[in-house]
Amino acid sequence: QGQFVESGGGLVQAGGSLRLSCVHSRAIFSTFSPHTMAWYRQAPGKQRELVASIGSAGNTNYADSAKGRFTISRNNSRKTVYLQMNSLKSEDTAVYYCNHLPQNQDYWGQGTQVTVSS
């Protein structure tokens, strides 16, 4: 089946920026291009939440917490989805995951840790 592989997380000061990337371990057409792709995050002690999504045609949607600060994009030829995060806040600290929207339970990866220090 394979799974999504996220990268680009790290430790950053409040107000800083990070760019996350995600690719499927089986980077074939069927795992990426036809699907709406999304970024999710899970903070300690909280449920996983949807952060942003992008349709196959490039239409985007954002959680209120991400609007104006985060930008989701995709490169269909590289079968990669990105999340540019600016003006980071301590409340953005979480493990970030990508997956389809709706989620494919078989494709969850390990995520990438984002820690924002205040």
XYZ file of N, CA, C and O in Angstrom:
472
model
N 0.819 -1.222 0.000
C 0.000 0.000 0.000
C 0.841 1.255 0.000
O 0.553 2.205 -0.698
N 1.891 1.255 0.842
C 2.706 2.445 0.986
C 2.032 3.438 1.901
O 0.925 3.241 2.397
N 2.720 4.527 2.123
C 2.188 5.563 2.991
C 2.787 6.908 2.605
O 3.749 6.976 1.854
N 2.205 7.967 3.155
C 2.736 9.293 2.906
C 3.966 9.539 3.782
O 4.035 9.053 4.912
N 4.916 10.270 3.242
C 6.145 10.606 3.941
C 6.248 12.118 4.007
O 6.347 12.792 2.971
N 6.197 12.642 5.235
C 6.238 14.082 5.449
C 7.639 14.502 5.880
O 8.350 13.751 6.556
N 8.010 15.722 5.516
C 9.319 16.265 5.903
C 9.229 17.777 6.006
O 8.250 18.385 5.555
N 10.259 18.367 6.593
C 10.363 19.818 6.647
C 10.055 20.434 7.998
O 10.200 21.649 8.164
N 9.643 19.618 8.953
C 9.362 20.157 10.270
C 10.637 20.534 11.010
O 11.751 20.321 10.530
N 10.456 21.105 12.189
C 11.608 21.487 12.996
C 11.210 22.414 14.114
O 10.025 22.602 14.401
N 12.226 22.981 14.740
C 12.031 23.938 15.825
C 12.227 25.338 15.273
O 13.252 25.624 14.625
N 11.265 26.197 15.507
C 11.327 27.563 14.994
C 10.769 28.512 16.039
O 9.915 28.133 16.851
N 11.255 29.723 16.039
C 10.743 30.732 16.955
C 9.398 31.274 16.459
O 9.112 31.263 15.249
N 8.614 31.749 17.383
C 7.347 32.376 17.011
C 7.607 33.496 16.002
O 8.562 34.265 16.146
N 6.751 33.548 14.992
C 6.925 34.506 13.913
C 7.722 33.973 12.739
O 7.760 34.617 11.678
N 8.332 32.826 12.909
C 9.142 32.254 11.846
C 8.319 31.480 10.840
O 7.083 31.460 10.891
N 9.022 30.821 9.919
C 8.379 30.107 8.816
C 8.977 28.720 8.644
O 10.139 28.478 8.985
N 8.163 27.835 8.127
C 8.605 26.505 7.735
C 7.844 26.096 6.476
O 6.707 26.537 6.268
N 8.460 25.239 5.687
C 7.790 24.675 4.510
C 7.807 23.160 4.619
O 8.878 22.549 4.647
N 6.653 22.592 4.693
C 6.512 21.148 4.785
C 6.293 20.556 3.399
O 5.674 21.181 2.537
N 6.783 19.341 3.228
C 6.593 18.607 1.977
C 6.057 17.220 2.278
O 6.308 16.662 3.349
N 5.354 16.670 1.318
C 4.783 15.332 1.507
C 4.725 14.626 0.158
O 4.265 15.187 -0.835
N 5.172 13.390 0.150
C 5.109 12.552 -1.044
C 4.700 11.157 -0.616
O 4.981 10.732 0.511
N 4.034 10.431 -1.489
C 3.652 9.063 -1.163
C 4.807 8.136 -1.503
O 5.511 8.346 -2.484
N 5.000 7.129 -0.664
C 6.105 6.201 -0.896
C 5.935 5.430 -2.202
O 6.897 4.947 -2.781
N 4.685 5.319 -2.638
C 4.407 4.770 -3.961
C 3.885 5.932 -4.799
O 2.691 6.113 -4.963
N 4.829 6.731 -5.274
C 4.481 7.975 -5.966
C 3.984 7.669 -7.373
O 4.653 7.944 -8.363
N 2.791 7.106 -7.431
C 2.182 6.815 -8.721
C 0.919 7.649 -8.869
O 0.410 8.207 -7.894
N 0.417 7.730 -10.053
C -0.717 8.596 -10.352
C -1.884 8.348 -9.403
O -2.485 9.267 -8.874
N -2.178 7.086 -9.163
C -3.399 6.764 -8.421
C -3.331 7.173 -6.960
O -4.363 7.313 -6.308
N -2.119 7.376 -6.425
C -2.032 7.752 -5.013
C -2.075 9.259 -4.821
O -2.159 9.734 -3.691
N -2.018 9.995 -5.889
C -1.891 11.450 -5.716
C -2.808 12.245 -6.635
O -3.745 12.891 -6.181
N -2.549 12.214 -7.929
C -3.103 13.218 -8.833
C -4.620 13.356 -8.839
O -5.116 14.473 -8.925
N -5.397 12.280 -8.765
C -6.854 12.467 -8.823
C -7.466 12.969 -7.522
O -8.648 13.308 -7.494
N -6.666 12.998 -6.469
C -7.222 13.205 -5.134
C -7.084 14.627 -4.628
O -6.122 15.322 -4.961
N -8.056 15.017 -3.795
C -7.853 16.191 -2.967
C -6.839 15.809 -1.893
O -6.996 14.785 -1.228
N -5.817 16.628 -1.756
C -4.781 16.393 -0.762
C -4.962 17.370 0.395
O -5.456 18.484 0.219
N -4.551 16.946 1.576
C -4.761 17.780 2.749
C -3.623 17.630 3.735
O -2.949 16.595 3.776
N -3.440 18.660 4.511
C -2.549 18.632 5.667
C -3.410 18.605 6.923
O -4.401 19.345 7.030
N -3.004 17.764 7.858
C -3.655 17.628 9.149
C -2.579 17.854 10.218
O -1.386 17.760 9.944
N -3.022 18.101 11.429
C -2.066 18.198 12.522
C -2.691 17.662 13.805
O -3.915 17.675 13.963
N -1.820 17.199 14.679
C -2.265 16.698 15.969
C -1.340 17.222 17.048
O -0.148 16.893 17.066
N -1.891 18.035 17.917
C -1.143 18.573 19.047
C -1.272 17.602 20.217
O -2.217 16.814 20.279
N -0.341 17.667 21.146
C -0.393 16.762 22.305
C -1.718 16.860 23.043
O -2.178 17.954 23.357
N -2.351 15.711 23.278
C -3.596 15.680 24.018
C -4.812 16.108 23.241
O -5.905 16.207 23.811
N -4.652 16.351 21.942
C -5.779 16.805 21.128
C -6.013 15.852 19.966
O -5.142 15.060 19.599
N -7.194 15.953 19.382
C -7.506 15.136 18.219
C -6.848 15.726 16.978
O -6.543 16.919 16.904
N -6.633 14.860 16.006
C -6.100 15.313 14.734
C -7.119 16.237 14.068
O -8.316 15.968 14.079
N -6.624 17.321 13.475
C -7.514 18.283 12.846
C -7.037 18.618 11.441
O -5.854 18.566 11.139
N -7.985 18.986 10.596
C -7.689 19.382 9.228
C -7.175 20.815 9.225
O -7.784 21.700 9.826
N -6.066 21.033 8.541
C -5.458 22.359 8.474
C -5.757 23.033 7.133
O -6.148 24.202 7.091
N -5.533 22.300 6.050
C -5.711 22.872 4.718
C -5.897 21.743 3.716
O -5.414 20.632 3.934
N -6.561 22.060 2.616
C -6.746 21.073 1.555
C -6.613 21.739 0.200
O -6.820 22.957 0.066
N -6.284 20.919 -0.807
C -6.166 21.415 -2.167
C -6.704 20.355 -3.118
O -6.284 19.197 -3.082
N -7.634 20.757 -3.959
C -8.212 19.829 -4.906
C -7.276 19.547 -6.066
O -6.244 20.192 -6.234
N -7.674 18.581 -6.879
C -6.848 18.206 -8.019
C -6.688 19.354 -9.008
O -5.686 19.429 -9.724
N -7.644 20.289 -9.003
C -7.576 21.442 -9.894
C -6.932 22.655 -9.232
O -6.838 23.718 -9.847
N -6.531 22.504 -7.999
C -5.829 23.585 -7.307
C -6.684 24.442 -6.393
O -6.174 25.396 -5.804
N -7.958 24.131 -6.256
C -8.807 24.894 -5.338
C -8.424 24.568 -3.900
O -8.182 23.424 -3.548
N -8.359 25.600 -3.062
C -7.855 25.439 -1.704
C -8.894 25.815 -0.652
O -9.785 26.637 -0.904
N -8.735 25.212 0.518
C -9.541 25.558 1.687
C -8.645 25.503 2.912
O -7.714 24.689 2.973
N -8.938 26.359 3.874
C -8.114 26.454 5.071
C -8.980 26.485 6.324
O -10.074 27.048 6.332
N -8.445 25.894 7.390
C -9.045 26.080 8.699
C -8.883 27.541 9.093
O -7.944 28.220 8.644
N -9.781 28.022 9.923
C -9.704 29.430 10.329
C -8.353 29.753 10.949
O -7.809 30.848 10.750
N -7.782 28.806 11.668
C -6.502 29.034 12.339
C -5.345 29.196 11.351
O -4.296 29.730 11.707
N -5.538 28.726 10.118
C -4.482 28.751 9.112
C -4.643 29.873 8.086
O -3.682 30.218 7.391
N -5.818 30.429 7.990
C -6.089 31.439 6.971
C -5.169 32.649 7.125
O -4.975 33.169 8.224
N -4.599 33.063 6.004
C -3.740 34.237 5.992
C -2.311 33.969 6.405
O -1.447 34.841 6.247
N -2.038 32.768 6.930
C -0.676 32.445 7.371
C -0.103 31.245 6.631
O 1.111 31.191 6.402
N -0.933 30.277 6.313
C -0.477 29.044 5.661
C -0.913 29.037 4.203
O -1.989 29.537 3.860
N -0.094 28.410 3.355
C -0.441 28.242 1.951
C -0.161 26.801 1.541
O 0.968 26.317 1.688
N -1.193 26.130 1.051
C -1.037 24.767 0.566
C -0.874 24.813 -0.950
O -1.511 25.626 -1.633
N -0.010 23.962 -1.472
C 0.186 23.886 -2.914
C 0.540 22.449 -3.282
O 0.837 21.633 -2.404
N 0.485 22.168 -4.567
C 0.795 20.814 -5.014
C 1.525 20.872 -6.337
O 1.317 21.786 -7.141
N 2.360 19.881 -6.562
C 3.045 19.708 -7.832
C 2.671 18.317 -8.320
O 3.189 17.311 -7.833
N 1.752 18.262 -9.260
C 1.250 16.958 -9.700
C 2.319 16.144 -10.417
O 2.323 14.914 -10.336
N 3.224 16.795 -11.122
C 4.274 16.046 -11.814
C 5.236 15.402 -10.827
O 5.769 14.320 -11.090
N 5.423 16.044 -9.692
C 6.290 15.471 -8.659
C 5.495 14.697 -7.614
O 6.079 14.131 -6.683
N 4.174 14.729 -7.728
C 3.303 14.037 -6.801
C 3.627 14.426 -5.362
O 3.752 13.575 -4.470
N 3.765 15.725 -5.172
C 4.162 16.281 -3.891
C 3.193 17.385 -3.493
O 2.751 18.166 -4.344
N 2.879 17.443 -2.207
C 2.060 18.529 -1.680
C 2.890 19.270 -0.641
O 3.693 18.669 0.077
N 2.699 20.579 -0.587
C 3.492 21.442 0.288
C 2.573 22.223 1.220
O 1.399 22.454 0.920
N 3.159 22.645 2.335
C 2.477 23.564 3.224
C 3.484 24.617 3.661
O 4.416 24.311 4.419
N 3.312 25.818 3.148
C 4.139 26.950 3.567
C 3.474 27.576 4.776
O 2.314 27.990 4.708
N 4.206 27.638 5.870
C 3.658 28.171 7.119
C 4.454 29.401 7.530
O 5.670 29.310 7.755
N 3.785 30.523 7.596
C 4.406 31.784 8.000
C 3.780 32.281 9.289
O 2.712 31.820 9.697
N 4.450 33.222 9.921
C 3.934 33.832 11.161
C 3.511 32.757 12.162
O 2.417 32.819 12.738
N 4.380 31.797 12.367
C 4.048 30.666 13.227
C 3.849 31.106 14.672
O 4.511 32.028 15.164
N 2.918 30.423 15.325
C 2.575 30.699 16.714
C 2.821 29.436 17.545
O 2.871 28.327 17.007
N 2.914 29.614 18.839
C 3.152 28.462 19.709
C 2.019 27.429 19.580
O 2.267 26.227 19.683
N 0.824 27.899 19.308
C -0.314 26.976 19.171
C -0.279 26.166 17.881
O -1.111 25.286 17.674
N 0.666 26.464 16.994
C 0.852 25.647 15.797
C 1.710 24.415 16.083
O 1.876 23.564 15.197
N 2.260 24.330 17.268
C 3.074 23.174 17.632
C 2.244 21.899 17.556
O 1.187 21.797 18.197
N 2.713 20.944 16.754
C 1.966 19.714 16.530
C 2.782 18.813 15.608
O 3.792 19.241 15.046
N 2.314 17.593 15.461
C 2.818 16.725 14.402
C 1.909 16.937 13.194
O 0.683 16.869 13.306
N 2.522 17.210 12.057
C 1.784 17.499 10.832
C 1.831 16.286 9.908
O 2.897 15.701 9.689
N 0.677 15.959 9.366
C 0.520 14.814 8.482
C -0.145 15.259 7.184
O -0.913 16.219 7.161
N 0.115 14.520 6.123
C -0.681 14.722 4.925
C -1.431 13.427 4.612
O -1.051 12.341 5.046
N -2.492 13.577 3.860
C -3.306 12.438 3.456
C -4.299 12.952 2.433
O -4.330 14.140 2.108
N -5.072 12.053 1.918
C -6.182 12.461 1.066
C -7.261 13.122 1.918
O -7.261 13.036 3.149
N -8.193 13.783 1.232
C -9.408 14.254 1.860
C -10.553 13.759 0.999
O -10.658 14.189 -0.153
N -11.387 12.845 1.517
C -11.324 12.251 2.855
C -10.113 11.350 3.048
O -9.503 10.895 2.072
N -9.800 11.133 4.299
C -8.584 10.395 4.649
C -8.624 8.960 4.142
O -9.669 8.326 4.106
N -7.443 8.476 3.775
C -7.256 7.058 3.513
C -6.511 6.489 4.711
O -5.349 6.818 4.928
N -7.194 5.668 5.497
C -6.620 5.193 6.764
C -5.357 4.365 6.568
O -4.530 4.259 7.481
N -5.202 3.789 5.388
C -4.025 2.955 5.129
C -2.785 3.774 4.820
O -1.678 3.232 4.770
N -2.954 5.061 4.568
C -1.848 5.876 4.068
C -1.207 6.798 5.108
O -0.284 7.527 4.776
N -1.700 6.762 6.362
C -1.087 7.650 7.356
C 0.388 7.338 7.521
O 0.785 6.176 7.661
N 1.210 8.392 7.521
C 2.634 8.246 7.747
C 3.008 8.629 9.166
O 2.145 8.730 10.042
N 4.294 8.853 9.378
C 4.786 9.195 10.712
C 4.605 10.668 11.042
O 4.676 11.060 12.207
N 4.384 11.480 10.045
C 4.237 12.905 10.277
C 5.581 13.582 10.471
O 6.640 12.948 10.531
N 5.527 14.904 10.566
C 6.732 15.697 10.824
C 6.426 16.663 11.960
O 5.377 17.330 11.966
N 7.318 16.709 12.934
C 7.090 17.509 14.135
C 7.414 18.975 13.863
O 8.503 19.299 13.367
N 6.480 19.841 14.220
C 6.692 21.280 14.178
C 6.589 21.795 15.607
O 5.570 21.584 16.272
N 7.643 22.442 16.059
C 7.656 23.006 17.401
C 7.960 24.494 17.300
O 8.982 24.874 16.727
N 7.060 25.301 17.828
C 7.212 26.751 17.778
C 7.460 27.248 19.192
O 6.626 27.056 20.089
N 8.604 27.857 19.385
C 8.951 28.369 20.704
C 8.542 29.832 20.811
O 8.706 30.612 19.872
N 8.023 30.188 21.961
C 7.550 31.574 22.152
C 8.612 32.414 22.838
O 9.649 31.918 23.262
